[in-house]
Structure formats: structure tokens, C-alpha cells
Coordinates of C-alpha atoms in Angstrom, one line a residue:
Chain A
X190 CA 264.8 4.2 56.4
X191 CA 262.1 2.7 54.1
X192 CA 259.0 1.8 56.4
X193 CA 257.8 -1.7 56.8
X194 CA 254.4 -2.5 54.9
X195 CA 252.3 -3.8 57.7
X196 CA 250.4 -6.6 55.5
X197 CA 247.0 -7.7 57.1
X198 CA 246.4 -10.9 58.9
X199 CA 244.7 -12.4 55.8
X200 CA 247.3 -11.8 53.2
X201 CA 248.3 -15.6 53.4
X202 CA 252.4 -16.3 53.1
X203 CA 251.9 -19.4 50.3
X204 CA 248.0 -19.9 49.0
X205 CA 246.6 -22.6 50.4
X206 CA 246.7 -25.5 47.6
X207 CA 250.0 -24.7 47.3
X208 CA 250.6 -25.4 50.3
X209 CA 249.1 -28.5 50.0
X210 CA 250.6 -29.5 46.3
X211 CA 254.2 -28.8 48.3
X212 CA 253.5 -31.4 50.4
X213 CA 252.3 -34.2 48.4
X214 CA 255.1 -33.1 45.6
X215 CA 257.8 -33.6 49.0
X216 CA 256.0 -37.1 49.7
X217 CA 256.2 -38.4 46.2
X218 CA 259.7 -37.6 46.0
X219 CA 260.7 -39.6 49.2
X220 CA 258.8 -42.4 48.0
X221 CA 260.1 -42.5 44.1
X222 CA 263.9 -42.2 46.2
X223 CA 263.0 -45.8 47.9
X224 CA 260.6 -47.4 45.4
X225 CA 260.7 -46.2 41.7
X226 CA 264.0 -45.4 41.2
X227 CA 266.2 -48.3 40.5
X228 CA 269.5 -49.3 42.3
X229 CA 272.1 -47.5 40.4
X230 CA 275.0 -49.3 38.6
X231 CA 279.1 -48.6 39.2
X232 CA 278.8 -47.8 43.2
X233 CA 280.2 -49.8 45.5
X234 CA 277.1 -49.9 47.6
X235 CA 273.8 -49.9 44.5
X236 CA 271.5 -48.6 46.9
X237 CA 273.1 -46.4 49.0
X238 CA 273.3 -44.1 45.5
X239 CA 269.6 -43.5 46.3
X240 CA 270.5 -40.7 48.9
X241 CA 271.7 -38.2 45.8
X242 CA 267.8 -37.6 45.5
X243 CA 268.1 -35.7 48.1
X244 CA 271.5 -34.3 48.8
X245 CA 272.4 -32.9 44.8
X246 CA 269.0 -30.8 45.4
X247 CA 270.3 -29.9 49.1
X248 CA 273.5 -28.6 47.9
X249 CA 272.1 -26.7 44.6
X250 CA 269.3 -25.1 46.6
X251 CA 271.7 -23.9 49.1
X252 CA 274.2 -22.0 46.5
X253 CA 270.7 -20.3 45.4
X254 CA 269.7 -19.4 48.7
X255 CA 273.5 -17.6 49.1
X256 CA 273.2 -15.8 45.3
X257 CA 269.8 -14.8 46.5
X258 CA 271.0 -13.5 49.8
X259 CA 274.0 -11.7 48.4
X260 CA 271.5 -9.9 45.5
X261 CA 269.3 -8.4 48.4
X262 CA 272.3 -7.5 50.5
X263 CA 273.3 -5.4 47.2
X264 CA 269.6 -4.3 47.1
X265 CA 269.9 -3.2 50.7
X266 CA 272.7 -1.2 49.6
X267 CA 271.0 0.7 47.2
X268 CA 268.0 1.3 48.8
X269 CA 268.5 1.1 52.3
X270 CA 264.9 -0.6 52.6
X271 CA 264.7 -3.2 55.8
X272 CA 262.6 -5.6 54.1
X273 CA 265.8 -6.4 51.8
X274 CA 268.0 -6.5 54.7
X275 CA 265.7 -9.2 56.2
X276 CA 265.4 -11.1 53.5
X277 CA 268.9 -11.3 53.2
X278 CA 269.7 -12.9 56.5
X279 CA 266.9 -15.6 55.9
X280 CA 267.8 -16.7 52.9
X281 CA 271.6 -16.9 54.2
X282 CA 270.3 -19.0 57.3
X283 CA 268.6 -20.7 54.8
X284 CA 271.2 -21.3 52.9
X285 CA 273.3 -22.5 56.3
X286 CA 270.4 -25.0 56.5
X287 CA 270.5 -26.3 53.2
X288 CA 274.2 -26.4 52.8
X289 CA 274.4 -28.5 56.4
X290 CA 272.1 -30.7 55.1
X291 CA 274.1 -31.1 51.8
X292 CA 277.0 -31.9 53.9
X293 CA 275.5 -34.4 56.1
X294 CA 273.9 -36.2 53.4
X295 CA 276.6 -36.5 51.5
X296 CA 279.2 -37.4 54.5
X297 CA 277.0 -40.7 55.1
X298 CA 277.4 -41.2 51.3
X299 CA 280.8 -40.6 51.4
X300 CA 280.9 -43.1 54.3
X301 CA 279.6 -45.8 52.2
X302 CA 281.1 -45.1 48.9
X303 CA 284.9 -43.9 49.4
X304 CA 285.0 -45.0 52.8
X305 CA 285.6 -42.3 55.0
X306 CA 282.9 -39.6 56.2
X307 CA 285.5 -37.1 55.1
X308 CA 288.1 -36.9 52.3
X309 CA 289.1 -33.0 51.9
X310 CA 287.6 -33.7 48.2
X311 CA 287.2 -30.6 46.5
X312 CA 283.5 -30.0 47.0
X313 CA 284.2 -30.6 50.4
X314 CA 286.3 -28.3 50.8
X315 CA 284.0 -25.7 48.8
X316 CA 281.2 -26.2 51.3
X317 CA 283.5 -26.2 54.4
X318 CA 284.6 -22.6 53.7
X319 CA 281.0 -21.5 52.7
X320 CA 279.6 -23.1 56.0
X321 CA 282.7 -20.8 57.8
X322 CA 282.0 -18.0 55.7
X323 CA 278.3 -17.4 56.5
X324 CA 279.0 -18.8 60.5
X325 CA 280.9 -15.7 60.5
X326 CA 278.2 -13.3 59.2
X327 CA 276.1 -14.4 61.6
X328 CA 278.5 -13.8 64.1
X329 CA 279.1 -10.2 62.7
X330 CA 275.3 -9.6 62.6
X331 CA 274.6 -10.9 66.3
X332 CA 277.7 -8.9 67.3
X333 CA 276.5 -5.3 66.1
X334 CA 273.6 -3.8 68.3
X335 CA 272.9 -0.5 66.4
X336 CA 270.1 -2.1 63.9
X337 CA 271.0 0.2 61.1
X338 CA 274.9 -0.3 61.2
X339 CA 273.9 -4.1 61.4
X340 CA 272.2 -4.2 58.2
X341 CA 274.3 -1.9 56.3
X342 CA 277.9 -3.6 57.9
X343 CA 276.7 -7.3 57.2
X344 CA 275.6 -6.4 53.9
X345 CA 278.6 -4.8 52.5
X346 CA 280.2 -8.7 54.5
X347 CA 277.9 -10.3 52.4
X348 CA 278.7 -8.6 49.1
X349 CA 282.6 -9.1 49.7
X350 CA 281.9 -13.2 50.4
X351 CA 279.8 -13.1 46.7
X352 CA 282.4 -11.8 45.3
X353 CA 285.2 -14.4 46.3
X354 CA 283.0 -17.3 45.8
X355 CA 284.4 -17.3 42.3
X356 CA 287.6 -18.5 44.5
X357 CA 286.1 -21.0 47.0
X358 CA 284.0 -22.8 44.3
X359 CA 286.7 -22.7 41.4
X360 CA 290.4 -22.2 42.8
X361 CA 290.5 -23.3 46.1
X362 CA 289.4 -26.8 45.5
X363 CA 292.1 -27.0 42.4
X364 CA 294.5 -26.6 45.3
X365 CA 293.6 -30.6 46.4
X366 CA 292.8 -33.6 43.7
X367 CA 289.0 -34.4 43.8
X368 CA 286.4 -37.6 44.4
X369 CA 283.5 -35.9 42.8
X370 CA 281.9 -37.1 39.3
X371 CA 282.1 -33.6 37.5
X372 CA 279.9 -33.9 34.7
X373 CA 277.5 -36.5 35.1
X374 CA 274.3 -33.6 35.5
X375 CA 274.5 -32.1 32.4
X376 CA 276.1 -35.2 30.1
X377 CA 273.3 -37.0 28.5
X378 CA 274.5 -40.6 29.3
X379 CA 275.3 -39.9 32.9
X380 CA 271.6 -40.6 34.6
X381 CA 269.1 -42.8 34.0
X382 CA 265.6 -41.0 33.5
X383 CA 264.2 -42.2 36.4
X384 CA 266.8 -40.3 38.3
X385 CA 266.1 -37.5 36.1
X386 CA 262.7 -37.1 36.8
X387 CA 263.2 -37.9 40.8
X388 CA 266.0 -35.3 41.1
X389 CA 263.9 -32.6 39.3
X390 CA 260.8 -33.3 41.4
X391 CA 263.2 -32.9 44.4
X392 CA 264.7 -29.6 43.1
X393 CA 261.3 -28.6 42.3
X394 CA 259.8 -29.5 45.7
X395 CA 262.8 -28.2 47.7
X396 CA 262.8 -25.0 45.9
X397 CA 258.5 -24.3 47.0
X398 CA 260.1 -25.5 50.5
X399 CA 262.7 -23.0 50.6
X400 CA 260.5 -19.9 49.5
X401 CA 258.0 -20.8 52.0
X402 CA 260.0 -21.3 54.6
X403 CA 261.9 -17.7 53.4
X404 CA 258.7 -15.8 53.6
X405 CA 257.5 -17.1 57.2
X406 CA 261.1 -16.1 58.2
X407 CA 260.6 -12.9 56.8
X408 CA 257.0 -12.3 58.6
X409 CA 258.7 -13.8 61.9
X410 CA 261.4 -10.3 61.4
X411 CA 259.3 -8.2 60.3
X412 CA 256.3 -8.9 63.8
X413 CA 259.4 -8.9 66.2
X414 CA 260.5 -5.5 64.9
X415 CA 257.1 -4.0 64.7
X416 CA 256.5 -5.3 68.8
X417 CA 260.3 -3.7 69.7
X418 CA 258.9 -0.5 67.9
X419 CA 255.5 -0.6 69.9
X420 CA 257.2 -1.4 73.0
X421 CA 259.9 1.7 72.4
X422 CA 256.2 3.6 71.9
X423 CA 255.1 3.1 75.4
Chain B
X128 CA 284.0 23.1 68.0
X129 CA 287.3 24.5 67.2
X130 CA 288.7 21.2 66.2
X131 CA 285.6 20.5 64.0
X132 CA 286.5 23.8 62.3
X133 CA 290.2 22.7 61.8
X134 CA 288.9 19.6 60.5
X135 CA 286.7 20.5 57.9
X136 CA 289.3 23.8 57.1
X137 CA 291.9 20.5 56.2
X138 CA 289.7 18.6 54.2
X139 CA 288.9 21.9 52.1
X140 CA 292.5 22.1 52.0
X141 CA 293.1 18.7 50.9
X142 CA 289.8 18.3 48.3
X143 CA 290.7 21.9 46.9
X144 CA 293.7 20.3 45.0
X145 CA 292.6 19.1 41.2
X146 CA 291.3 15.4 41.1
X147 CA 294.4 13.0 41.4
X148 CA 296.6 14.6 43.2
X149 CA 294.4 15.5 45.7
X150 CA 293.4 12.1 46.3
X151 CA 296.4 11.1 46.5
X152 CA 297.9 13.4 49.1
X153 CA 294.6 13.0 50.7
X154 CA 295.9 9.4 50.8
X155 CA 299.4 10.1 52.2
X156 CA 298.4 11.9 54.7
X157 CA 296.2 9.4 56.1
X158 CA 299.7 7.4 55.9
X159 CA 301.2 9.8 57.5
X160 CA 299.0 10.3 60.1
X161 CA 299.0 7.1 61.2
X162 CA 302.3 6.3 60.9
X163 CA 303.2 9.2 63.1
X164 CA 300.7 7.8 65.7
X165 CA 302.1 4.2 65.5
X166 CA 306.0 5.5 65.6
X167 CA 304.7 7.5 69.2
X168 CA 302.6 4.6 70.5
X169 CA 304.1 1.9 69.5
X170 CA 301.0 -0.2 70.2
X171 CA 300.2 -2.4 67.0
X172 CA 303.8 -2.9 66.2
X173 CA 305.1 -4.3 69.1
X174 CA 302.3 -6.4 69.4
X175 CA 302.6 -8.0 65.7
X176 CA 306.4 -8.4 66.1
X177 CA 306.5 -9.9 69.5
X178 CA 303.5 -12.2 68.4
X179 CA 305.2 -13.2 65.3
X180 CA 308.7 -13.5 67.1
X181 CA 307.3 -15.8 69.6
X182 CA 305.4 -18.2 67.4
X183 CA 308.2 -18.7 65.1
X184 CA 310.5 -19.4 68.0
X185 CA 308.2 -21.7 69.7
X186 CA 307.2 -23.4 66.4
X187 CA 311.0 -24.1 65.2
X188 CA 311.8 -25.1 68.8
X189 CA 309.3 -27.9 68.9
X190 CA 309.5 -29.2 65.4
X191 CA 313.0 -28.5 65.2
X192 CA 314.7 -30.4 62.3
X193 CA 311.2 -32.2 61.7
X194 CA 310.2 -28.9 59.6
X195 CA 312.6 -30.0 56.6
X196 CA 309.5 -30.7 54.5
X197 CA 308.3 -28.1 52.4
X198 CA 304.8 -28.6 52.4
X199 CA 305.2 -27.8 56.4
X200 CA 307.1 -25.2 56.6
X201 CA 305.5 -22.8 53.9
X202 CA 302.0 -23.7 55.7
X203 CA 304.2 -22.9 59.2
X204 CA 305.2 -19.3 57.6
X205 CA 302.2 -18.1 56.3
X206 CA 300.3 -19.4 59.6
X207 CA 302.7 -17.3 61.4
X208 CA 302.2 -14.3 59.8
X209 CA 298.5 -14.5 59.0
X210 CA 298.1 -15.0 63.2
X211 CA 300.7 -12.1 63.7
X212 CA 298.4 -9.5 61.5
X213 CA 295.5 -10.6 63.3
X214 CA 297.4 -9.7 66.8
X215 CA 297.5 -6.0 65.6
X216 CA 296.0 -5.1 61.6
X217 CA 292.7 -4.4 63.7
X218 CA 294.2 -1.4 65.5
X219 CA 294.1 0.6 62.5
X220 CA 290.2 1.2 63.3
X221 CA 289.7 0.0 67.1
X222 CA 291.8 2.5 67.6
X223 CA 290.3 5.5 66.0
X224 CA 287.1 4.1 67.7
X225 CA 288.6 3.9 71.1
X226 CA 290.5 7.4 71.7
X227 CA 286.9 9.1 69.6
X228 CA 288.8 10.1 67.0
X229 CA 287.2 8.4 64.2
X230 CA 284.4 11.5 63.9
X231 CA 287.1 14.1 63.1
X232 CA 288.7 11.5 60.6
X233 CA 285.1 11.3 59.0
X234 CA 285.2 15.0 58.4
X235 CA 288.8 15.8 57.3
X236 CA 289.2 12.8 54.2
X237 CA 287.0 11.2 52.2
X238 CA 286.0 7.4 52.8
X239 CA 287.9 5.8 49.8
X240 CA 291.5 7.7 50.8
X241 CA 290.5 6.5 54.4
X242 CA 290.6 3.1 53.2
X243 CA 293.8 3.5 50.8
X244 CA 295.8 5.1 53.7
X245 CA 294.8 2.6 56.1
X246 CA 295.7 -0.3 53.3
X247 CA 299.4 1.6 52.6
X248 CA 299.5 1.8 56.4
X249 CA 298.6 -2.0 57.3
X250 CA 301.1 -3.0 54.1
X251 CA 303.8 -1.8 55.7
X252 CA 303.3 -3.1 59.0
X253 CA 303.1 -6.5 57.3
X254 CA 306.3 -5.7 55.4
X255 CA 308.0 -4.7 58.5
X256 CA 306.9 -8.0 60.0
X257 CA 307.9 -10.3 56.9
X258 CA 311.6 -8.5 57.0
X259 CA 311.8 -9.4 60.9
X260 CA 310.0 -12.8 61.0
X261 CA 310.6 -14.4 57.3
X262 CA 314.9 -14.7 58.1
X263 CA 314.3 -15.9 60.8
X264 CA 312.3 -18.4 60.3
X265 CA 314.3 -19.7 57.8
X266 CA 317.6 -19.6 60.0
X267 CA 315.8 -21.6 62.8
X268 CA 314.1 -24.3 60.9
X269 CA 317.0 -24.5 58.5
X270 CA 314.7 -24.7 55.3
X271 CA 316.1 -23.7 51.5
X272 CA 314.8 -21.3 49.1
X273 CA 315.2 -22.8 46.0
X274 CA 313.3 -20.2 43.9
X275 CA 314.4 -16.5 45.6
X276 CA 312.9 -14.2 43.2
X277 CA 309.4 -16.2 43.6
X278 CA 309.6 -16.4 47.3
X279 CA 310.3 -12.6 47.1
X280 CA 306.9 -11.8 44.5
X281 CA 304.7 -13.9 46.8
X282 CA 305.6 -12.2 50.3
X283 CA 304.7 -9.1 49.1
X284 CA 301.6 -9.6 47.0
X285 CA 301.0 -12.0 50.0
X286 CA 301.0 -8.8 51.9
X287 CA 299.5 -6.8 50.0
X288 CA 296.0 -9.8 49.6
X289 CA 296.1 -10.0 53.6
X290 CA 296.0 -6.4 54.1
X291 CA 293.7 -5.6 51.7
X292 CA 291.2 -8.0 53.3
X293 CA 292.2 -7.1 57.0
X294 CA 291.7 -3.5 56.3
X295 CA 287.8 -3.9 55.2
X296 CA 287.5 -6.7 58.0
X297 CA 289.1 -4.3 60.8
X298 CA 286.4 -1.3 59.8
X299 CA 283.6 -3.6 60.1
X300 CA 284.8 -4.9 63.3
X301 CA 284.9 -1.6 64.2
X302 CA 281.7 -0.7 65.1
X303 CA 280.6 -4.4 66.4
X304 CA 280.9 -5.2 70.1
X305 CA 283.7 -7.8 70.7
X306 CA 286.1 -6.4 68.4
X307 CA 289.2 -9.1 69.1
X308 CA 287.7 -12.3 68.5
X309 CA 285.5 -11.3 65.6
X310 CA 288.2 -9.9 63.9
X311 CA 290.0 -12.9 63.2
X312 CA 286.3 -14.9 63.0
X313 CA 285.7 -12.7 59.5
X314 CA 288.7 -12.3 58.2
X315 CA 289.5 -15.7 57.7
X316 CA 286.4 -16.5 55.4
X317 CA 287.8 -13.4 52.9
X318 CA 291.6 -14.1 53.2
X319 CA 291.6 -18.1 53.1
X320 CA 291.9 -18.4 49.4
X321 CA 295.0 -15.5 49.4
X322 CA 296.7 -18.0 52.1
X323 CA 295.7 -21.0 50.3
X324 CA 297.3 -19.8 47.2
X325 CA 300.3 -17.8 48.9
X326 CA 301.1 -21.1 51.1
X327 CA 300.9 -23.5 47.4
X328 CA 303.5 -20.7 45.9
X329 CA 305.4 -20.5 48.7
X330 CA 306.1 -24.6 48.7
X331 CA 306.5 -24.6 45.3
X332 CA 309.8 -21.7 46.2
X333 CA 311.3 -24.0 48.4
X334 CA 311.6 -26.7 46.1
X335 CA 307.9 -28.8 46.4
X336 CA 305.3 -29.1 43.8
X337 CA 301.6 -28.2 44.0
X338 CA 298.6 -28.6 41.7
X339 CA 298.7 -25.2 40.8
X340 CA 301.8 -23.6 39.0
X341 CA 303.9 -21.0 40.4
X342 CA 302.0 -18.5 37.9
X343 CA 298.9 -19.3 38.5
X344 CA 299.3 -18.4 41.9
X345 CA 301.0 -15.4 41.5
X346 CA 298.2 -14.7 39.5
X347 CA 295.4 -15.7 41.2
X348 CA 296.8 -13.3 43.9
X349 CA 297.0 -10.5 41.6
X350 CA 293.7 -11.0 40.8
X351 CA 292.3 -11.4 44.2
X352 CA 293.9 -8.2 45.5
X353 CA 292.3 -6.8 42.7
X354 CA 288.8 -7.8 43.5
X355 CA 289.2 -7.2 47.0
X356 CA 290.7 -3.8 46.8
X357 CA 288.1 -2.7 43.8
X358 CA 285.1 -4.0 46.1
X359 CA 286.1 -2.1 48.9
X360 CA 287.0 0.9 47.2
X361 CA 283.0 0.6 46.3
X362 CA 281.9 -0.5 49.5
X363 CA 283.5 1.1 52.4
X364 CA 281.9 3.9 52.4
X365 CA 278.9 2.1 54.4
X366 CA 281.1 0.9 56.8
X367 CA 282.4 4.0 57.3
X368 CA 279.7 6.7 57.2
X369 CA 277.1 6.6 59.6

């Protein structure tokens, strides 16, 4: 078992200037989403399309967080260090948070645009499956008492789930017909420059926020573990 | 002590045989051991079959002639198979832990032979389940099978896929504190792609139409089995060994 590095209190989780920058950056994105970006063409409700500036980055960060969680699970099985397992669990819970945000913003937009909050659209199916997969991951973590066994088994489950992702993202959705646009982000004509800037800004802000929260929650679980160890020694 | 000695002796006996033959004979030894235990106690097979027959009767009794639609019939068939599997397949590992035989098995065989042996045993249990349930389901629901060959291929591949995922999930759950409910909860995400493919293929075999073609369903199911079994062989030792 790898020993935890006990960091001194002065080592910052996120440098202060960067913290201020993240706050201003996200505030700027929120203002831009309502004031700078023009109403979208080709939607039933042109004003409501502004929500995609928050919705799309959430879904992307969620996918990224799950991928990082799986990578740390693999790292844990190779090296056996507790820190990797903590990062894996923290990243999965952040992925869950961003998935929930993407689902809620998506449902609001779907209600405005397609008339119903839930349509069994392919991406709705995949995001629902992602949520079920990781809800089961947390249930599994919660019910194994031995911490070494918990780390190993939940890493294995995490990797299995990661390997099945192609089925959730590409195969399952093909079993139902779809409503989401498929190539707006990659094609040239899909987005106006204002949208491109706002989306990029939101992506950057959310990404830094994700790293910040990830470091915070890893620090919290490190402290919890140290406290448990001290109380055992006493 | 003497039991441990005998177990490690039998491990030497099994592993002393050369390469692949030794591997296969270890797998068969685990399978034979499990089948013998099962034939003596009839714990999991009776739970699985009873659950399957009861749910098939309940479904067809309630739906009667309304279950004629191939989409509904194929979904219900796989729901019955899935939940019956959930009722029994976790026994394979939970039983070892409850009766304190897991440490002996760890001494007697390598992790991968344990996984493959348990997988073979679970697959045979599911085939027994299919043999009893599927004819009963077809007779009671009165649904026609327009492509019998495809139907049988889907049942075989679908059962293999279910047992591959469920064996791994059972091994994980056997170390957890709340086993029964957790088994269904963590198996479902692992098995849902296989279930979706099997349902939409069965729908085609019963004369309905789906977005995917029958060949797509078979290929993807085979691909799923390949992914899950390969990953399980690589990861099983982390779950099984302390």
C-alpha cells in the first residue's frame, strides 16, 4: 500500500490568481450567454437556445471526468497507491454531478424545443445509462467495508464500465431513432462565431472548475483517512 | 491443516500438467466441482427455474392474447431470463464465501481457471433455464418464431453474454456486505447492452422489425462477449485474490 504524502497546509489546491480568474471567467461566460450571443436561428424558441452554452460543456466535462476516473482506476490496479483510488472516486462523483447538470439543462431545452422533457432520444439513453452505471459504482463502493478490497473491486468495476462505454455511446442509441443534431460542433457552418467563443469560454471555465473541485475533494478524503488512522493509533 | 496441504497438493497436480492442457483441465475441475455441489444441493437451479416458471406464468396469465406483438413478447422473454438469472447466478461466488470454501479454492486453482469454470457453470445453468422457460413462454404467449435458427443463435449468444457479465458481477458482490440487491444493481449496467441487442434481435426473429439488422445484433453480441470475457480474464485476479 502506497503511503500518503502528507502535504503541508501552505501548498495551495489552486493558486489564488487562478481562483480569481476562474470566478471572473465563468461570470463573463454567464453574462455573454445572455447579452453577447445573438438569438439562435432555426429553433422553435430562439431565446431558449442560449442554454446550450451551459448544456454542451457540462456533457463534455462529464465524459472527460468519467474517462479520467477510469484512467485512475487502471493506475490504481497497476501501482496500488491509495491516492489514485481517491482521485478515481472523486472524478467519478464529479462526472455524476456534471451528468446531472447536463441532463437537467437538456430536459429544460427539450421541453422548450421538442415539447417533452424526455423523448428517449439516443443521447438521452446514453446519459441515463451513464448515470445508472455510476450510481451502481457508488452503491458498490458504499457496501464494501474493507478499504483495500473496496479500492480494488471498484476499480475493476470502473474499468469494465469504461470498456462498455462504446456500447452505451454508439450501440444502444442506434436501437432508437434520434433528435439531437450530430455534427453541429464539428462542421464549419454549424455555429456563429459568437456561439463558438461563448462555448469555448464555458468549456475552459468548467474544465478549470472541475480540476479545482477534484483537488479539493481528494484533499478532503486524504484528511478523512489521516484522521481515521490517527484515531486507530490512539 | 491437512485440508490445506491436500488443496495445495491438488494445485500442483493440476498445474504440473503442461500449459494449455493443464489450464483446461483446471477449468473443467472447477466446473465439475460446481456441478457436483449443485446436483447435491440444487440451490441455484431450483431458485432460477422456479423464478422463471412463476414469472412466465404470471406474465402470460396477465397478458394473454395481448402479448402477440413481437416487440412486447421479445422484451418480456429477456426480462424473464434476466431476472431469473439474477435470482440464481450470484450463488456461484456468494456460496463459496458463505461456506468459507473460497480460501481453499484460491489455493487449489489459479484465478483465471476459477473464472472460466464458474462462467461455464453459469452458462450451463442459463441453458437449462432456456430449455425450460423458452418453450413454456412460446406456448403460453402463443408467439410465432419466423426465424428459428436466428432465435436459437440469439439465445445461445445472449445466455453467454449474460453469464459472462453476471459471473464477474457475482465475484465483485461476494466481497460486499449487501449481496442480493447489489448484485442486480451492478449487473444491470454491465448487462444492459447485451440485453438491448438480444431483445432487438429476438424481435426480428419473431417477425418484427428493428433499426439494427439481425446480422448486426449477432456480431455486436459476439463482440460484447469477447470484450467482457477478455476484460474479466485480465481483471478477475484483482477481485478474487486478497
